Amino acid sequence: MTDIDKALDKVLDKAIDDVLADVLYEALTNWKEHPEKSGIFSDLDGTLSKIAPTPAEAIVTPEMRKVLQDINKKYAVVGIVSGRDSTEARRMVALENLVYIGNHGLEWLEDGKQFYVPEAFNFFGLAGNLASELSDIFNATGYFVERKKLGVAVHYRQVEDKEQAKARIEEVLKPMLAKYPLKQAEGRYVIELKPDLPVNKGDAVTVIALRAGIERAMYLGDDVTDIDAFQALRQLRDEGRLQTVSIAIASDESAPAVMQEADYVVQSVDAAEALLRWMSSIPRVR
């Protein structure tokens, strides 16, 4: 391919992206024109924050924080939906008066108060023992064991041979899954043990959206655990209970299923910020 061909392809790709963006923005006009009856829910890592080598290094930029702050002043409900603990999500975003849903829907912070799915109380104390045991096993360079309130996650993003790392983690977790009432969940170079309860991000978003009495809800996400939220919104739409839209944030690491299950796709965290900036009535930069 010549340099001219590459340049033409780049122009064509941008033109396609612009057309798709215009379709998405048009679809969200009702959200923007009626914020008092609309809700915005979003995953955190990989959606509002760029993926970092370890969870502790991830940040929400001041620019993104300002956009979220402006949105929260206009929309009926704004929810951050994360696999992190809700308290950790709040620390990272550093804004009050948002709903912070943590541990994939098992617990949340609202109006400064902590809430849990009732069955989750049975799992308190288990995470600490598991995190200690796994930290002793995965103490090599590249692994990171994240302790949560209700579970534990083993990150292997920095391990050179990721396929081998994943296989090793799964082998170690196998007897733990047999011994404890836990289930395994996978994300972008992370494998997690969490309570074996029939609750997910979609359940949490559904409950909060319906309770808020809104007419429309949108959800942004980038990972396989966000598919539950995409599917939940689609069901609410099919049932005629809410107008909904789901938006996937693409990356080189994105699982194809995430793109397939979403109504629309944007190409980066920066594109997600631009969309939210437009939703907050700040002039869109093209």
Short mmCIF file of C-alpha atoms in Angstrom, two decimals:
data_model
loop_
_atom_site.label_atom_id
_atom_site.label_comp_id
_atom_site.label_asym_id
_atom_site.label_seq_id
_atom_site.Cartn_x
_atom_site.Cartn_y
_atom_site.Cartn_z
CA MET A 1 0.00 0.00 0.00
CA THR A 2 1.39 3.38 -0.99
CA ASP A 3 1.55 6.44 1.26
CA ILE A 4 -1.24 7.97 -0.82
CA ASP A 5 -3.41 4.89 -0.30
CA LYS A 6 -2.75 5.03 3.46
CA ALA A 7 -3.67 8.71 3.54
CA LEU A 8 -6.89 8.06 1.62
CA ASP A 9 -7.79 5.21 3.97
CA LYS A 10 -7.23 7.51 6.93
CA VAL A 11 -9.50 10.16 5.43
CA LEU A 12 -12.15 7.54 4.65
CA ASP A 13 -11.99 6.11 8.18
CA LYS A 14 -12.44 9.58 9.65
CA ALA A 15 -15.39 10.24 7.36
CA ILE A 16 -17.04 6.98 8.42
CA ASP A 17 -16.40 7.78 12.09
CA ASP A 18 -17.93 11.23 11.65
CA VAL A 19 -21.06 9.79 10.02
CA LEU A 20 -21.47 7.23 12.79
CA ALA A 21 -20.90 9.92 15.42
CA ASP A 22 -23.57 12.12 13.84
CA VAL A 23 -26.06 9.21 13.95
CA LEU A 24 -25.29 8.63 17.63
CA TYR A 25 -25.59 12.29 18.55
CA GLU A 26 -28.92 12.52 16.73
CA ALA A 27 -30.19 9.46 18.61
CA LEU A 28 -29.35 11.13 21.93
CA THR A 29 -31.16 14.39 21.21
CA ASN A 30 -34.06 13.46 23.52
CA TRP A 31 -31.64 12.79 26.35
CA LYS A 32 -30.01 16.19 25.94
CA GLU A 33 -33.29 18.08 25.49
CA HIS A 34 -34.95 16.43 28.51
CA PRO A 35 -32.20 15.84 31.10
CA GLU A 36 -34.64 16.05 34.01
CA LYS A 37 -36.19 12.77 32.81
CA SER A 38 -32.96 11.09 31.71
CA GLY A 39 -30.28 9.02 33.41
CA ILE A 40 -26.67 8.41 32.46
CA PHE A 41 -24.82 5.34 33.73
CA SER A 42 -21.21 4.50 32.95
CA ASP A 43 -18.52 1.99 33.67
CA LEU A 44 -15.32 3.51 35.07
CA ASP A 45 -12.05 1.84 33.99
CA GLY A 46 -11.63 1.85 30.22
CA THR A 47 -14.66 4.11 29.80
CA LEU A 48 -14.20 7.23 31.91
CA SER A 49 -10.58 6.45 32.73
CA LYS A 50 -7.92 5.09 30.43
CA ILE A 51 -6.62 1.64 31.30
CA ALA A 52 -3.47 1.78 33.44
CA PRO A 53 -0.83 -0.88 34.23
CA THR A 54 -2.44 -1.45 37.65
CA PRO A 55 -5.82 -0.36 39.11
CA ALA A 56 -4.04 1.95 41.55
CA GLU A 57 -2.49 3.92 38.68
CA ALA A 58 -5.76 4.64 36.87
CA ILE A 59 -7.06 8.19 37.08
CA VAL A 60 -10.03 10.27 36.05
CA THR A 61 -8.64 13.40 34.43
CA PRO A 62 -9.67 16.86 35.66
CA GLU A 63 -11.34 17.41 32.27
CA MET A 64 -13.46 14.27 32.58
CA ARG A 65 -14.29 15.11 36.19
CA LYS A 66 -15.54 18.55 35.12
CA VAL A 67 -17.74 16.97 32.45
CA LEU A 68 -19.23 14.55 34.98
CA GLN A 69 -19.81 17.39 37.40
CA ASP A 70 -21.68 19.38 34.74
CA ILE A 71 -23.76 16.36 33.73
CA ASN A 72 -24.69 15.69 37.34
CA LYS A 73 -26.14 19.19 37.64
CA LYS A 74 -28.53 18.61 34.72
CA TYR A 75 -29.56 14.94 34.61
CA ALA A 76 -31.98 13.17 36.92
CA VAL A 77 -29.50 10.47 37.88
CA VAL A 78 -25.83 9.83 37.11
CA GLY A 79 -24.40 6.47 38.10
CA ILE A 80 -20.85 5.12 38.04
CA VAL A 81 -21.00 1.34 37.66
CA SER A 82 -17.77 -0.49 38.43
CA GLY A 83 -16.14 -3.76 39.35
CA ARG A 84 -14.21 -1.78 41.94
CA ASP A 85 -15.54 -1.20 45.44
CA SER A 86 -18.00 1.69 45.39
CA THR A 87 -15.84 3.59 47.89
CA GLU A 88 -12.83 3.18 45.59
CA ALA A 89 -14.86 4.37 42.60
CA ARG A 90 -15.92 7.45 44.55
CA ARG A 91 -12.33 8.16 45.58
CA MET A 92 -11.24 7.91 41.97
CA VAL A 93 -13.99 10.13 40.53
CA ALA A 94 -13.91 12.49 43.53
CA LEU A 95 -17.43 13.85 43.12
CA GLU A 96 -20.31 13.78 45.57
CA ASN A 97 -24.00 13.28 44.77
CA LEU A 98 -23.41 10.60 42.15
CA VAL A 99 -24.59 7.02 42.63
CA TYR A 100 -21.57 4.70 42.87
CA ILE A 101 -22.40 1.07 42.13
CA GLY A 102 -19.55 -1.26 43.04
CA ASN A 103 -18.60 -4.94 42.82
CA HIS A 104 -20.65 -5.40 39.64
CA GLY A 105 -23.90 -4.40 41.36
CA LEU A 106 -23.53 -6.10 44.74
CA GLU A 107 -23.13 -2.86 46.68
CA TRP A 108 -23.51 0.87 46.13
CA LEU A 109 -23.11 4.33 47.64
CA GLU A 110 -26.05 6.71 47.44
CA ASP A 111 -26.59 9.99 49.29
CA GLY A 112 -23.45 9.25 51.26
CA LYS A 113 -24.81 5.93 52.58
CA GLN A 114 -23.49 2.43 51.89
CA PHE A 115 -25.92 -0.26 50.75
CA TYR A 116 -25.48 -3.98 49.99
CA VAL A 117 -27.49 -6.68 48.35
CA PRO A 118 -28.71 -8.57 51.47
CA GLU A 119 -27.10 -11.88 50.50
CA ALA A 120 -23.71 -10.18 50.17
CA PHE A 121 -23.29 -9.97 53.94
CA ASN A 122 -22.53 -13.69 53.97
CA PHE A 123 -19.28 -13.02 52.10
CA PHE A 124 -17.72 -10.47 54.44
CA GLY A 125 -14.34 -11.62 55.70
CA LEU A 126 -13.76 -14.10 52.90
CA ALA A 127 -12.02 -11.61 50.60
CA GLY A 128 -9.22 -10.87 53.04
CA ASN A 129 -8.21 -14.51 53.42
CA LEU A 130 -8.36 -15.12 49.68
CA ALA A 131 -6.35 -11.99 48.88
CA SER A 132 -3.64 -13.00 51.34
CA GLU A 133 -3.44 -16.53 49.93
CA LEU A 134 -3.35 -15.34 46.32
CA SER A 135 -0.77 -12.66 47.06
CA ASP A 136 1.58 -15.35 48.35
CA ILE A 137 1.10 -17.34 45.16
CA PHE A 138 1.18 -14.53 42.60
CA ASN A 139 4.16 -12.63 43.93
CA ALA A 140 6.08 -12.58 40.65
CA THR A 141 6.60 -9.43 38.60
CA GLY A 142 3.59 -8.50 36.50
CA TYR A 143 0.85 -9.94 38.71
CA PHE A 144 -1.29 -7.74 40.92
CA VAL A 145 -3.80 -9.06 43.45
CA GLU A 146 -6.63 -6.63 44.20
CA ARG A 147 -8.59 -7.14 47.39
CA LYS A 148 -12.19 -5.97 47.34
CA LYS A 149 -14.93 -5.85 49.95
CA LEU A 150 -16.68 -8.84 48.43
CA GLY A 151 -14.07 -10.56 46.34
CA VAL A 152 -10.59 -10.59 44.93
CA ALA A 153 -9.14 -10.02 41.46
CA VAL A 154 -5.84 -11.15 39.95
CA HIS A 155 -4.53 -8.77 37.27
CA TYR A 156 -1.95 -9.98 34.77
CA ARG A 157 -1.70 -7.08 32.32
CA GLN A 158 2.04 -6.67 32.92
CA VAL A 159 2.94 -10.35 32.56
CA GLU A 160 4.79 -10.94 29.31
CA ASP A 161 3.16 -14.27 28.43
CA LYS A 162 -0.48 -13.45 29.05
CA GLU A 163 -1.91 -16.74 27.82
CA GLN A 164 0.32 -18.67 30.19
CA ALA A 165 -0.51 -16.26 33.03
CA LYS A 166 -4.24 -16.69 32.47
CA ALA A 167 -3.95 -20.47 32.46
CA ARG A 168 -1.93 -20.40 35.68
CA ILE A 169 -4.46 -18.16 37.44
CA GLU A 170 -7.37 -20.36 36.37
CA GLU A 171 -5.56 -23.45 37.66
CA VAL A 172 -4.95 -21.82 41.05
CA LEU A 173 -8.53 -20.58 41.34
CA LYS A 174 -10.12 -23.91 40.44
CA PRO A 175 -9.96 -25.46 43.95
CA MET A 176 -11.10 -22.18 45.50
CA LEU A 177 -14.19 -22.20 43.31
CA ALA A 178 -14.90 -25.74 44.47
CA LYS A 179 -14.39 -24.84 48.14
CA TYR A 180 -16.17 -21.48 48.42
CA PRO A 181 -19.55 -20.16 47.12
CA LEU A 182 -17.81 -18.00 44.54
CA LYS A 183 -17.88 -17.64 40.77
CA GLN A 184 -15.24 -16.57 38.30
CA ALA A 185 -15.49 -13.48 36.10
CA GLU A 186 -13.06 -12.30 33.46
CA GLY A 187 -12.20 -8.86 32.18
CA ARG A 188 -9.36 -7.16 30.33
CA TYR A 189 -6.35 -9.11 31.63
CA VAL A 190 -8.00 -9.77 34.98
CA ILE A 191 -9.72 -12.78 36.52
CA GLU A 192 -11.94 -12.22 39.52
CA LEU A 193 -13.54 -14.32 42.24
CA LYS A 194 -16.82 -12.84 43.41
CA PRO A 195 -19.90 -14.04 45.32
CA ASP A 196 -21.95 -16.58 43.44
CA LEU A 197 -25.09 -14.46 43.47
CA PRO A 198 -27.50 -13.76 40.58
CA VAL A 199 -26.75 -10.03 40.55
CA ASN A 200 -24.90 -8.02 37.90
CA LYS A 201 -24.42 -4.49 36.61
CA GLY A 202 -27.60 -4.70 34.57
CA ASP A 203 -29.71 -5.57 37.62
CA ALA A 204 -28.33 -2.59 39.53
CA VAL A 205 -28.90 -0.14 36.67
CA THR A 206 -32.45 -1.44 36.16
CA VAL A 207 -33.40 -1.00 39.82
CA ILE A 208 -31.96 2.49 40.12
CA ALA A 209 -33.33 3.70 36.78
CA LEU A 210 -36.88 2.50 37.48
CA ARG A 211 -36.82 3.77 41.04
CA ALA A 212 -35.73 7.22 39.83
CA GLY A 213 -38.79 7.42 37.61
CA ILE A 214 -36.82 8.46 34.53
CA GLU A 215 -38.08 8.00 30.97
CA ARG A 216 -34.75 7.22 29.30
CA ALA A 217 -31.42 5.72 30.30
CA MET A 218 -28.07 5.34 28.59
CA TYR A 219 -25.09 3.19 29.55
CA LEU A 220 -21.43 3.39 28.48
CA GLY A 221 -19.03 0.47 28.94
CA ASP A 222 -16.01 -1.26 27.50
CA ASP A 223 -15.70 -4.73 29.02
CA VAL A 224 -17.55 -8.03 29.06
CA THR A 225 -19.18 -7.32 32.44
CA ASP A 226 -20.88 -4.33 30.81
CA ILE A 227 -22.75 -6.63 28.45
CA ASP A 228 -25.15 -7.38 31.32
CA ALA A 229 -26.05 -3.69 31.44
CA PHE A 230 -26.42 -3.49 27.65
CA GLN A 231 -28.78 -6.46 27.69
CA ALA A 232 -30.77 -5.13 30.65
CA LEU A 233 -31.36 -1.81 28.89
CA ARG A 234 -32.40 -3.60 25.72
CA GLN A 235 -34.95 -5.62 27.69
CA LEU A 236 -36.38 -2.46 29.27
CA ARG A 237 -36.67 -0.94 25.80
CA ASP A 238 -38.29 -4.04 24.31
CA GLU A 239 -40.82 -4.07 27.16
CA GLY A 240 -41.65 -0.42 26.51
CA ARG A 241 -40.63 0.63 30.01
CA LEU A 242 -37.82 3.02 29.07
CA GLN A 243 -36.11 4.56 26.08
CA THR A 244 -32.57 3.22 26.27
CA VAL A 245 -29.26 3.28 24.46
CA SER A 246 -26.03 1.41 25.12
CA ILE A 247 -22.63 2.60 23.94
CA ALA A 248 -19.45 0.52 23.78
CA ILE A 249 -16.03 2.11 24.15
CA ALA A 250 -13.72 0.38 21.69
CA SER A 251 -10.03 -0.42 22.11
CA ASP A 252 -7.46 -2.87 20.81
CA GLU A 253 -8.30 -5.09 23.81
CA SER A 254 -12.08 -5.03 23.39
CA ALA A 255 -13.87 -8.35 23.18
CA PRO A 256 -15.97 -8.53 19.98
CA ALA A 257 -19.07 -9.39 22.02
CA VAL A 258 -18.96 -5.99 23.73
CA MET A 259 -19.19 -4.22 20.37
CA GLN A 260 -21.87 -6.60 19.12
CA GLU A 261 -24.16 -6.15 22.13
CA ALA A 262 -24.03 -2.34 22.15
CA ASP A 263 -26.32 -0.09 20.13
CA TYR A 264 -23.43 2.20 19.21
CA VAL A 265 -19.65 2.19 19.42
CA VAL A 266 -17.24 5.07 20.04
CA GLN A 267 -13.55 4.62 19.51
CA SER A 268 -11.86 5.73 22.74
CA VAL A 269 -12.15 7.19 26.23
CA ASP A 270 -11.52 10.58 24.61
CA ALA A 271 -14.51 10.03 22.32
CA ALA A 272 -16.62 9.09 25.34
CA GLU A 273 -15.57 12.33 27.02
CA ALA A 274 -16.51 14.30 23.89
CA LEU A 275 -19.93 12.66 23.87
CA LEU A 276 -20.55 13.40 27.53
CA ARG A 277 -19.32 16.94 27.03
CA TRP A 278 -21.95 17.38 24.32
CA MET A 279 -24.57 15.81 26.62
CA SER A 280 -23.76 18.42 29.24
CA SER A 281 -24.42 21.19 26.68
CA ILE A 282 -20.78 22.20 26.51
CA PRO A 283 -20.07 22.92 22.81
CA ARG A 284 -18.89 19.83 21.00
CA VAL A 285 -15.38 20.06 19.54
CA ARG A 286 -15.06 18.47 16.07
#
